[in-house]
Short mmCIF file of C-alpha atoms in Angstrom, two decimals:
data_model
loop_
_atom_site.label_atom_id
_atom_site.label_comp_id
_atom_site.label_asym_id
_atom_site.label_seq_id
_atom_site.Cartn_x
_atom_site.Cartn_y
_atom_site.Cartn_z
CA MET U 239 -25.78 -192.11 -30.76
CA ALA U 240 -27.48 -191.87 -27.35
CA LYS U 241 -28.91 -188.35 -27.06
CA LYS U 242 -29.65 -188.67 -23.40
CA PRO U 243 -27.58 -191.61 -22.18
CA VAL U 244 -28.74 -193.19 -18.78
CA LYS U 245 -26.11 -193.65 -16.21
CA VAL U 246 -25.99 -196.70 -14.11
CA THR U 247 -25.22 -196.92 -10.46
CA GLU U 248 -23.93 -200.89 -9.55
CA LEU U 249 -25.20 -202.01 -6.45
CA VAL U 250 -23.94 -205.69 -6.50
CA LEU U 251 -21.17 -205.03 -3.92
CA ARG U 252 -23.39 -203.46 -1.20
CA ASP U 253 -27.27 -203.41 -1.57
CA ALA U 254 -27.97 -206.46 -3.12
CA HIS U 255 -26.44 -208.80 -1.11
CA GLN U 256 -27.53 -206.78 1.97
CA SER U 257 -31.08 -207.24 0.66
CA LEU U 258 -30.79 -210.98 -0.55
CA LEU U 259 -28.28 -212.43 2.20
CA ALA U 260 -28.15 -210.26 5.06
CA THR U 261 -24.65 -208.42 3.70
CA ARG U 262 -22.76 -211.44 4.17
CA MET U 263 -20.77 -211.15 0.86
CA THR U 264 -16.85 -211.22 2.03
CA MET U 265 -14.08 -209.26 0.64
CA ASP U 266 -12.40 -212.33 -0.42
CA GLU U 267 -15.48 -213.07 -2.66
CA MET U 268 -15.56 -209.64 -3.97
CA ARG U 269 -11.92 -209.24 -4.76
CA PRO U 270 -11.40 -211.67 -7.86
CA ILE U 271 -13.89 -209.92 -9.99
CA LEU U 272 -13.03 -206.23 -9.27
CA PRO U 273 -10.57 -206.01 -12.10
CA GLU U 274 -12.97 -206.81 -14.43
CA MET U 275 -15.74 -204.60 -13.04
CA ASP U 276 -13.27 -202.03 -13.26
CA LYS U 277 -13.54 -202.14 -17.09
CA ILE U 278 -17.24 -201.11 -16.89
CA ASN U 279 -18.18 -197.74 -17.51
CA TYR U 280 -20.60 -197.26 -14.57
CA PHE U 281 -21.21 -193.91 -13.06
CA SER U 282 -20.66 -195.38 -9.82
CA VAL U 283 -19.99 -198.54 -7.70
CA GLU U 284 -22.02 -198.75 -4.46
CA CYS U 285 -20.07 -200.90 -2.27
CA TRP U 286 -19.79 -199.39 1.36
CA GLY U 287 -21.91 -198.14 4.21
CA GLY U 288 -25.47 -199.36 4.85
CA ALA U 289 -25.23 -202.57 6.90
CA THR U 290 -21.79 -203.51 5.37
CA PHE U 291 -19.95 -201.93 8.57
CA ASP U 292 -21.98 -203.61 10.97
CA SER U 293 -21.75 -207.03 9.23
CA CYS U 294 -18.00 -206.90 8.60
CA ILE U 295 -17.39 -206.62 12.39
CA ARG U 296 -20.36 -208.62 13.74
CA PHE U 297 -20.14 -211.58 11.30
CA LEU U 298 -17.36 -211.58 8.84
CA ASP U 299 -14.27 -210.62 10.95
CA GLU U 300 -13.31 -207.94 8.53
CA ASP U 301 -12.15 -204.56 9.11
CA PRO U 302 -14.69 -202.21 7.22
CA TRP U 303 -11.91 -199.46 6.66
CA ASP U 304 -9.60 -202.17 5.18
CA ARG U 305 -12.20 -203.44 2.87
CA LEU U 306 -12.72 -199.76 1.57
CA ARG U 307 -8.99 -199.27 0.91
CA ILE U 308 -8.96 -202.49 -1.02
CA LEU U 309 -11.83 -201.56 -2.89
CA ARG U 310 -10.49 -198.24 -3.73
CA LYS U 311 -6.98 -199.99 -4.99
CA GLU U 312 -8.97 -202.91 -7.01
CA LEU U 313 -11.52 -199.97 -8.65
CA PRO U 314 -9.15 -197.34 -9.69
CA HIS U 315 -11.31 -195.95 -12.56
CA GLN U 316 -14.82 -196.15 -10.54
CA LYS U 317 -16.56 -193.44 -8.45
CA LEU U 318 -16.90 -195.55 -5.25
CA GLN U 319 -20.36 -194.71 -3.59
CA MET U 320 -21.55 -195.31 -0.04
CA LEU U 321 -24.76 -195.14 1.70
CA PHE U 322 -24.71 -192.81 5.01
CA ARG U 323 -27.58 -192.38 7.41
CA GLY U 324 -26.99 -188.59 8.16
CA GLN U 325 -26.83 -187.92 11.74
CA ASN U 326 -27.10 -191.78 12.49
CA MET U 327 -24.00 -192.31 10.26
CA LEU U 328 -24.09 -196.39 10.10
CA GLY U 329 -25.13 -196.96 13.58
CA TYR U 330 -28.58 -197.17 15.02
CA ARG U 331 -28.45 -193.86 17.18
CA PRO U 332 -28.02 -190.12 16.26
CA TYR U 333 -24.09 -189.06 16.87
CA ALA U 334 -22.94 -185.71 17.90
CA ASP U 335 -21.84 -183.03 15.03
CA ASP U 336 -18.15 -183.59 15.60
CA ALA U 337 -18.54 -187.53 15.01
CA VAL U 338 -20.20 -187.13 11.78
CA GLU U 339 -17.92 -184.61 10.48
CA TYR U 340 -15.19 -186.95 11.63
CA PHE U 341 -16.76 -189.93 9.92
CA VAL U 342 -17.23 -188.11 6.44
CA GLN U 343 -13.65 -186.91 6.46
CA LYS U 344 -12.27 -190.48 7.17
CA SER U 345 -14.70 -191.86 4.40
CA VAL U 346 -13.56 -189.50 1.62
CA SER U 347 -9.76 -189.57 2.71
CA ASN U 348 -10.18 -193.57 2.60
CA GLY U 349 -11.64 -193.61 -0.93
CA ILE U 350 -15.43 -192.68 -0.95
CA ASP U 351 -16.44 -190.53 -3.83
CA ILE U 352 -20.08 -190.13 -3.56
CA ILE U 353 -21.92 -189.93 -0.48
CA ARG U 354 -25.67 -191.03 -0.37
CA ILE U 355 -27.19 -189.44 2.35
CA PHE U 356 -30.54 -189.93 3.76
CA ASP U 357 -32.62 -189.64 6.81
CA ALA U 358 -35.44 -192.03 7.69
CA LEU U 359 -38.04 -189.43 8.40
CA ASN U 360 -36.92 -186.96 5.50
CA ASP U 361 -36.17 -184.74 8.21
CA PRO U 362 -33.63 -182.11 6.57
CA ARG U 363 -32.22 -181.04 10.09
CA ASN U 364 -30.70 -184.62 10.37
CA LEU U 365 -28.93 -184.17 7.16
CA GLU U 366 -27.23 -180.63 7.67
CA THR U 367 -24.25 -181.43 9.36
CA ALA U 368 -23.40 -184.32 6.93
CA ILE U 369 -24.21 -182.33 3.83
CA LYS U 370 -21.83 -179.63 4.94
CA ALA U 371 -19.18 -181.97 6.00
CA ALA U 372 -19.44 -183.81 2.67
CA ASN U 373 -19.16 -180.42 0.61
CA LYS U 374 -16.37 -179.48 2.67
CA GLU U 375 -14.30 -182.55 1.68
CA GLY U 376 -15.17 -182.27 -1.90
CA ALA U 377 -17.20 -185.59 -2.12
CA HIS U 378 -20.39 -185.64 -4.31
CA VAL U 379 -23.27 -185.32 -2.27
CA GLN U 380 -26.50 -187.40 -3.21
CA GLY U 381 -29.44 -186.17 -1.04
CA CYS U 382 -32.00 -189.06 -0.76
CA ILE U 383 -35.94 -188.80 -0.64
CA SER U 384 -36.98 -191.99 1.53
CA TYR U 385 -39.91 -192.77 -0.64
CA THR U 386 -43.02 -194.13 0.97
CA LEU U 387 -46.78 -194.22 0.84
CA SER U 388 -48.97 -192.74 3.18
CA PRO U 389 -51.69 -190.22 3.84
CA VAL U 390 -49.21 -187.36 4.13
CA HIS U 391 -46.64 -188.45 1.46
CA ASN U 392 -47.49 -187.18 -2.18
CA ASN U 393 -45.29 -186.00 -5.05
CA GLU U 394 -45.71 -182.25 -3.93
CA TYR U 395 -44.21 -183.20 -0.65
CA PHE U 396 -41.35 -185.14 -2.20
CA ALA U 397 -40.51 -182.44 -4.61
CA ALA U 398 -40.41 -179.59 -1.95
CA TYR U 399 -38.15 -181.93 0.04
CA ALA U 400 -35.64 -182.22 -3.05
CA LYS U 401 -36.02 -178.65 -3.61
CA THR U 402 -34.69 -178.29 0.23
CA LEU U 403 -31.76 -180.82 -0.53
CA GLN U 404 -30.38 -178.94 -3.33
CA GLU U 405 -30.43 -175.55 -1.56
CA MET U 406 -28.68 -177.33 1.27
CA GLY U 407 -25.94 -178.57 -1.07
CA ALA U 408 -26.76 -181.88 -2.61
CA ASP U 409 -25.30 -182.58 -6.09
CA SER U 410 -27.77 -185.11 -7.21
CA ILE U 411 -31.19 -186.45 -5.73
CA CYS U 412 -31.90 -190.11 -5.10
CA ILE U 413 -35.39 -191.43 -5.01
CA LYS U 414 -34.50 -194.02 -2.18
CA ASP U 415 -37.44 -196.69 -2.92
CA MET U 416 -36.41 -199.03 -0.40
CA ALA U 417 -39.76 -201.42 -0.37
CA GLY U 418 -40.23 -201.13 -4.15
CA LEU U 419 -43.25 -199.31 -3.76
CA LEU U 420 -42.90 -197.05 -6.85
CA THR U 421 -45.72 -197.91 -9.59
CA PRO U 422 -44.63 -196.96 -13.46
CA TYR U 423 -46.91 -194.05 -13.60
CA THR U 424 -46.29 -192.59 -10.25
CA CYS U 425 -42.64 -192.76 -10.97
CA TYR U 426 -43.11 -190.83 -14.23
CA GLU U 427 -44.96 -188.39 -12.59
CA LEU U 428 -42.59 -187.96 -9.59
CA VAL U 429 -39.43 -187.64 -11.85
CA LYS U 430 -41.06 -185.15 -13.88
CA GLU U 431 -42.04 -183.01 -10.90
CA LEU U 432 -38.46 -183.44 -9.66
CA LYS U 433 -37.04 -182.26 -13.03
CA GLU U 434 -39.18 -179.26 -12.89
CA ASN U 435 -38.20 -178.41 -9.20
CA VAL U 436 -34.56 -179.15 -9.28
CA SER U 437 -31.61 -178.51 -11.49
CA ILE U 438 -29.43 -181.39 -10.36
CA PRO U 439 -29.47 -184.93 -11.79
CA VAL U 440 -32.08 -187.46 -10.41
CA ASP U 441 -31.34 -191.22 -9.79
CA ILE U 442 -33.83 -194.03 -8.89
CA HIS U 443 -33.32 -196.68 -6.71
CA SER U 444 -36.08 -199.27 -6.29
CA HIS U 445 -35.98 -202.53 -4.95
CA TYR U 446 -37.71 -205.38 -7.06
CA THR U 447 -39.68 -206.79 -3.90
CA ALA U 448 -43.35 -205.95 -5.34
CA GLY U 449 -42.36 -206.99 -9.13
CA LEU U 450 -42.79 -203.20 -10.38
CA ALA U 451 -39.04 -201.81 -10.40
CA SER U 452 -38.17 -202.80 -14.30
CA MET U 453 -41.44 -200.92 -15.38
CA SER U 454 -41.08 -198.13 -12.75
CA ILE U 455 -37.35 -197.33 -13.84
CA LEU U 456 -38.31 -197.30 -17.57
CA LYS U 457 -41.05 -194.75 -16.93
CA GLY U 458 -38.84 -192.70 -14.78
CA ILE U 459 -36.19 -192.96 -17.51
CA GLU U 460 -38.69 -191.60 -20.04
CA ALA U 461 -39.75 -188.71 -17.78
CA GLY U 462 -35.87 -187.70 -17.41
CA ALA U 463 -34.03 -189.60 -14.92
CA ASP U 464 -30.31 -189.27 -15.16
CA ILE U 465 -28.98 -192.33 -13.22
CA VAL U 466 -30.58 -195.54 -12.46
CA ASP U 467 -29.37 -198.19 -9.63
CA THR U 468 -29.15 -201.83 -10.47
CA ALA U 469 -27.80 -205.03 -9.62
CA MET U 470 -25.76 -208.05 -11.54
CA SER U 471 -28.53 -210.49 -12.55
CA PRO U 472 -27.41 -213.42 -10.38
CA LEU U 473 -28.02 -211.04 -7.29
CA ALA U 474 -30.86 -209.13 -8.44
CA LEU U 475 -34.74 -209.38 -8.37
CA GLY U 476 -36.71 -210.38 -5.27
CA THR U 477 -35.96 -208.26 -2.41
CA SER U 478 -32.99 -206.82 -4.48
CA HIS U 479 -32.96 -204.68 -7.64
CA MET U 480 -33.50 -204.75 -11.49
CA PRO U 481 -30.82 -206.75 -13.26
CA THR U 482 -28.09 -204.49 -14.66
CA GLU U 483 -27.63 -206.37 -17.95
CA SER U 484 -31.59 -206.31 -18.52
CA LEU U 485 -31.37 -202.56 -18.51
CA VAL U 486 -28.55 -202.27 -20.58
CA ALA U 487 -30.28 -204.44 -23.28
CA ALA U 488 -33.36 -202.92 -22.93
CA LEU U 489 -31.94 -199.13 -23.64
CA GLN U 490 -29.50 -200.27 -26.40
CA GLY U 491 -30.14 -198.39 -29.50
CA THR U 492 -32.42 -195.94 -27.95
CA ASP U 493 -31.59 -192.34 -27.17
CA TYR U 494 -31.04 -193.53 -23.61
CA ASP U 495 -28.60 -196.08 -24.44
CA THR U 496 -25.95 -196.51 -21.42
CA GLY U 497 -23.16 -197.44 -23.70
CA LEU U 498 -22.12 -200.31 -21.30
CA ASP U 499 -20.53 -203.27 -23.02
CA LEU U 500 -22.80 -206.55 -22.51
CA ASN U 501 -19.92 -208.74 -23.40
CA GLN U 502 -17.96 -207.34 -20.24
CA LEU U 503 -21.01 -207.53 -18.14
CA ASN U 504 -21.52 -211.27 -18.81
CA VAL U 505 -17.81 -211.82 -17.56
CA VAL U 506 -18.93 -210.11 -14.17
CA ARG U 507 -22.19 -212.17 -14.29
CA THR U 508 -20.53 -215.55 -14.83
CA TYR U 509 -18.56 -214.79 -11.73
CA PHE U 510 -21.58 -213.83 -9.46
CA ALA U 511 -23.56 -216.65 -10.95
CA GLY U 512 -21.26 -218.94 -9.07
CA LEU U 513 -21.38 -217.28 -5.81
CA ARG U 514 -25.24 -217.29 -6.11
CA GLU U 515 -25.19 -220.76 -6.10
CA LYS U 516 -22.72 -221.16 -3.28
CA TYR U 517 -24.98 -218.82 -1.32
CA LEU U 518 -28.36 -220.88 -2.17
CA ALA U 519 -26.38 -224.05 -1.25
CA ASN U 520 -25.27 -223.10 2.17
CA GLY U 521 -28.47 -221.28 2.99
CA LEU U 522 -27.47 -217.74 2.92
CA ILE U 523 -30.22 -216.62 0.29
CA ASN U 524 -33.44 -217.75 1.76
CA PRO U 525 -35.58 -218.67 -1.54
CA LYS U 526 -38.50 -216.27 -0.12
CA SER U 527 -36.30 -213.51 -0.76
CA LEU U 528 -36.14 -214.38 -4.19
CA GLY U 529 -39.80 -214.04 -5.22
CA VAL U 530 -42.01 -211.24 -5.89
CA ASP U 531 -44.60 -210.14 -3.03
CA ALA U 532 -47.04 -207.70 -4.15
CA ASN U 533 -47.95 -207.68 -0.20
CA THR U 534 -45.05 -205.22 -0.12
CA LEU U 535 -47.52 -202.66 -1.38
CA LEU U 536 -49.61 -203.21 1.55
CA TYR U 537 -46.88 -203.77 4.16
CA GLN U 538 -44.02 -201.71 3.04
CA VAL U 539 -41.00 -203.85 3.99
CA PRO U 540 -37.82 -202.89 2.62
CA GLY U 541 -35.74 -206.02 1.10
CA GLY U 542 -33.09 -205.67 4.01
CA MET U 543 -35.71 -205.57 6.62
CA PHE U 544 -37.44 -208.25 5.19
CA SER U 545 -34.51 -210.57 5.08
CA ASN U 546 -33.43 -209.75 8.43
CA MET U 547 -36.91 -210.08 10.23
CA LEU U 548 -37.33 -213.61 8.51
CA LYS U 549 -34.09 -214.48 10.02
CA GLN U 550 -35.07 -212.97 13.57
CA LEU U 551 -38.22 -214.94 13.46
CA LYS U 552 -36.32 -218.24 12.41
CA ASP U 553 -33.96 -218.00 15.18
CA ALA U 554 -36.87 -217.57 17.49
CA GLY U 555 -38.71 -220.37 16.19
CA LYS U 556 -41.47 -218.29 15.31
CA GLU U 557 -41.42 -218.16 11.47
CA ASP U 558 -45.29 -219.15 11.37
CA LYS U 559 -45.70 -215.52 12.86
CA LEU U 560 -44.51 -213.62 9.77
CA ASP U 561 -47.71 -212.98 8.22
CA GLU U 562 -49.06 -211.49 11.80
CA VAL U 563 -46.07 -209.34 11.97
CA LEU U 564 -46.57 -208.23 8.54
CA HIS U 565 -50.10 -207.09 9.31
CA GLU U 566 -49.02 -205.44 12.56
CA ILE U 567 -46.46 -203.35 10.81
CA PRO U 568 -48.79 -200.56 9.23
CA ARG U 569 -50.64 -200.52 12.33
CA VAL U 570 -47.41 -199.55 14.34
CA ARG U 571 -46.56 -197.08 11.45
CA GLU U 572 -49.73 -195.23 11.64
CA ASP U 573 -49.51 -195.08 15.52
CA SER U 574 -45.93 -193.64 15.03
CA GLY U 575 -46.62 -190.73 12.85
CA TYR U 576 -46.29 -192.65 9.15
CA PRO U 577 -42.30 -192.88 9.35
CA PRO U 578 -40.82 -194.25 5.88
CA LEU U 579 -39.77 -197.69 6.51
CA VAL U 580 -35.76 -197.54 6.32
CA THR U 581 -32.81 -197.85 8.62
CA PRO U 582 -33.12 -197.43 11.60
CA THR U 583 -37.18 -196.68 11.50
CA SER U 584 -37.65 -199.85 9.54
CA GLN U 585 -35.98 -201.96 12.59
CA ILE U 586 -37.72 -199.82 15.56
CA VAL U 587 -41.12 -200.11 13.76
CA GLY U 588 -40.29 -204.02 12.77
CA THR U 589 -39.25 -204.75 16.30
CA GLN U 590 -42.15 -203.25 17.89
CA ALA U 591 -44.29 -204.85 15.64
CA VAL U 592 -42.88 -208.32 16.39
CA PHE U 593 -43.12 -207.87 20.18
CA ASN U 594 -46.86 -206.84 19.80
CA VAL U 595 -47.36 -210.02 18.37
CA ILE U 596 -45.42 -212.20 20.25
CA MET U 597 -46.57 -210.70 23.53
CA GLY U 598 -50.20 -211.04 22.32
CA GLU U 599 -50.93 -207.37 23.64
CA ARG U 600 -50.03 -204.21 21.51
CA TYR U 601 -47.40 -202.05 23.34
CA LYS U 602 -47.34 -203.95 26.39
CA MET U 603 -43.60 -204.18 25.84
CA VAL U 604 -42.18 -200.98 24.21
CA THR U 605 -38.53 -201.08 22.88
CA LYS U 606 -36.14 -198.06 24.15
CA GLU U 607 -35.88 -196.97 20.40
CA PHE U 608 -39.57 -197.05 19.90
CA LYS U 609 -39.90 -194.72 22.71
CA GLY U 610 -36.96 -192.64 21.11
CA LEU U 611 -38.95 -192.52 18.05
CA VAL U 612 -42.18 -191.10 19.73
CA HIS U 613 -40.13 -188.89 21.86
CA GLY U 614 -38.63 -187.01 18.70
CA ASP U 615 -34.98 -188.36 19.30
CA TYR U 616 -34.75 -189.53 15.39
CA GLY U 617 -36.73 -186.10 14.22
CA LYS U 618 -39.79 -184.83 13.31
CA THR U 619 -42.49 -187.58 12.20
CA PRO U 620 -44.09 -186.91 8.69
CA ALA U 621 -47.52 -186.69 10.50
CA PRO U 622 -47.98 -185.56 14.20
CA ILE U 623 -48.38 -188.39 16.77
CA LYS U 624 -51.72 -188.54 18.72
CA PRO U 625 -51.27 -186.83 22.00
CA GLU U 626 -52.96 -189.79 23.81
CA PHE U 627 -50.73 -192.33 22.02
CA VAL U 628 -47.67 -190.14 23.31
CA LYS U 629 -48.91 -190.34 26.73
CA GLN U 630 -49.36 -194.16 26.51
CA ILE U 631 -45.87 -194.57 25.40
CA LEU U 632 -43.90 -191.84 27.11
CA GLY U 633 -46.04 -191.46 30.26
CA ASP U 634 -45.35 -187.85 31.64
CA ASP U 635 -42.13 -187.54 29.57
CA GLU U 636 -42.61 -184.52 27.10
CA PRO U 637 -41.29 -184.98 23.39
CA ILE U 638 -38.85 -183.00 22.05
CA THR U 639 -39.20 -180.60 18.90
CA CYS U 640 -35.65 -179.21 18.36
CA ARG U 641 -32.94 -181.19 16.36
CA PHE U 642 -31.90 -184.00 18.51
CA ALA U 643 -28.14 -183.43 17.70
CA ASP U 644 -28.36 -180.01 19.41
CA THR U 645 -28.82 -181.69 22.69
CA LEU U 646 -25.84 -183.63 22.45
CA GLU U 647 -22.18 -182.79 23.54
CA PRO U 648 -19.14 -183.27 21.25
CA GLU U 649 -18.01 -187.04 21.80
CA VAL U 650 -15.28 -187.50 19.47
CA GLU U 651 -12.39 -187.12 22.46
CA LYS U 652 -14.53 -189.22 24.77
CA LEU U 653 -14.68 -191.94 22.18
CA LYS U 654 -11.05 -191.94 21.49
CA ALA U 655 -10.51 -192.34 24.99
CA GLU U 656 -12.38 -195.13 25.31
CA ALA U 657 -11.46 -196.95 22.13
CA SER U 658 -7.70 -196.05 22.81
CA LYS U 659 -6.77 -199.67 24.29
CA TRP U 660 -7.77 -201.30 21.06
CA ALA U 661 -7.19 -198.53 18.51
CA ILE U 662 -4.43 -199.20 15.87
CA GLN U 663 -5.57 -196.77 13.35
CA GLU U 664 -7.53 -193.28 13.72
CA GLU U 665 -10.67 -195.00 11.93
CA ASP U 666 -10.98 -197.49 14.88
CA VAL U 667 -12.53 -194.84 16.90
CA LEU U 668 -15.36 -194.59 14.49
CA THR U 669 -15.94 -198.38 14.38
CA TYR U 670 -16.27 -198.36 18.11
CA ALA U 671 -18.47 -195.04 18.36
CA MET U 672 -20.88 -197.10 16.04
CA PHE U 673 -20.92 -200.29 17.68
CA PRO U 674 -19.57 -200.20 21.29
CA GLN U 675 -20.86 -203.42 22.14
CA VAL U 676 -19.74 -205.36 19.21
CA ALA U 677 -16.22 -203.41 18.10
CA PRO U 678 -14.02 -204.28 21.34
CA LYS U 679 -13.97 -208.18 20.60
CA PHE U 680 -13.56 -207.41 16.89
CA PHE U 681 -10.75 -205.41 17.62
CA GLU U 682 -9.19 -208.01 20.19
CA THR U 683 -9.35 -210.41 17.36
CA ARG U 684 -8.14 -208.32 14.64
CA ASN U 685 -5.15 -207.04 16.79
CA GLN U 686 -4.14 -210.48 17.96
CA LYS U 687 -3.81 -211.40 14.12
CA ARG U 688 -1.95 -208.19 13.33
CA VAL U 689 0.47 -208.23 16.16
CA GLY U 690 2.69 -210.54 14.38
CA ILE U 691 2.58 -208.62 11.17
CA ASP U 692 3.77 -205.07 12.47
CA GLY U 693 3.61 -205.03 16.26
CA ALA U 694 1.95 -201.65 15.86
CA HIS U 695 -0.54 -199.91 18.48
CA VAL U 696 -1.43 -196.42 18.18
CA ASP U 697 -2.62 -194.57 21.59
CA MET U 698 -5.59 -192.82 20.05
CA ALA U 699 -6.17 -190.65 23.41
CA ASN U 700 -3.05 -188.69 22.45
CA LYS U 701 -3.97 -188.11 18.54
CA SER U 702 -4.93 -184.92 17.66
CA HIS U 703 -8.76 -184.60 16.13
CA PRO U 704 -8.25 -183.48 12.57
CA VAL U 705 -11.84 -182.22 11.91
#
């Protein structure tokens, strides 16, 4: 009998395909296997949030809220988990507090049980509103450490941050190792330190990019980790995660036995094996995403960022510049105060590195988002940015030191008015809020399809705001 059974969070419906095929798995592809997945005794199934929202409306012509409701219906025995970017929600800018509260409320009422909340800079001020809102809705709050390596990041730093998250209302802590930088003995020491500093469960989320995740997770389990994140083997490894079945087999008959049924997992594996073949055949999975790249330890590029950057360079006909961009990323990161590379800072730093390489001169062209990062719009950077660099990027504009959301006016009513011509459900306001350029076209296409179904149109401008 397992004395300390390890719990498993399954990532195949979200982070696995986000990391390997730029979040292109459709609801139609997921749906047939959900009843079989529902028979497995997971801790949770991560299936929403992250880049799924953007991908649904931008590429897949799917309503992300419909996706969540279908997942809730088809996985009645599972805790559904989402990834939430704190004050940035699922978009790429900081939002006013009322919008964050509204989003959390709608996510929970549509079926989310666990909200994994992170901030790209590990600035707790950017998590306050989301944690309070999730506590209020009765969801499980998983507070995240965005794990990274730099002269200012160490285990003491992360342990202190975890303690802060617990005090703020987190129900568990996730070590979010988005670039696969955790080495086995560092993971052991970090988990040990966390267990000594917090009294809530600790989860390890480590990408396979550098080939270390299996070893690191095993050492983390020995140090007392309670939950680990894995992905079904056909969509595991590479820029994705450790395979679920491998972990289950490795722990069978030990004190850490997960208790998951390998035969039932094999039913699920067989289904995703078919999907993998399809994605390889149609080019959705780039073979480069499937290998191990220990260069990650130098460049710290997370899986989702890598697959998207490859695609961007390919689309621009600049795939040959990949190595130069990878060399430039750590330099941009140092200039900007060592932000961990996770959405949105991964995109901000990555895009700026691409510009620096393509323009042939560093910071000849600076993106609006990079200026925002230096200005303090995304929070406090882990290390102070050198005053001369601030001057170079911002000119005479002074950076801010307060929580950026404190400078924002409530925005839900304004968003409701703007979205009212398309909205047919309250949640549409939030879809519009996150992607105001992409959402209108998506709504028009969706609404044309639905007019024949129910003819419904809700005037959102006159709906009361239930936060």
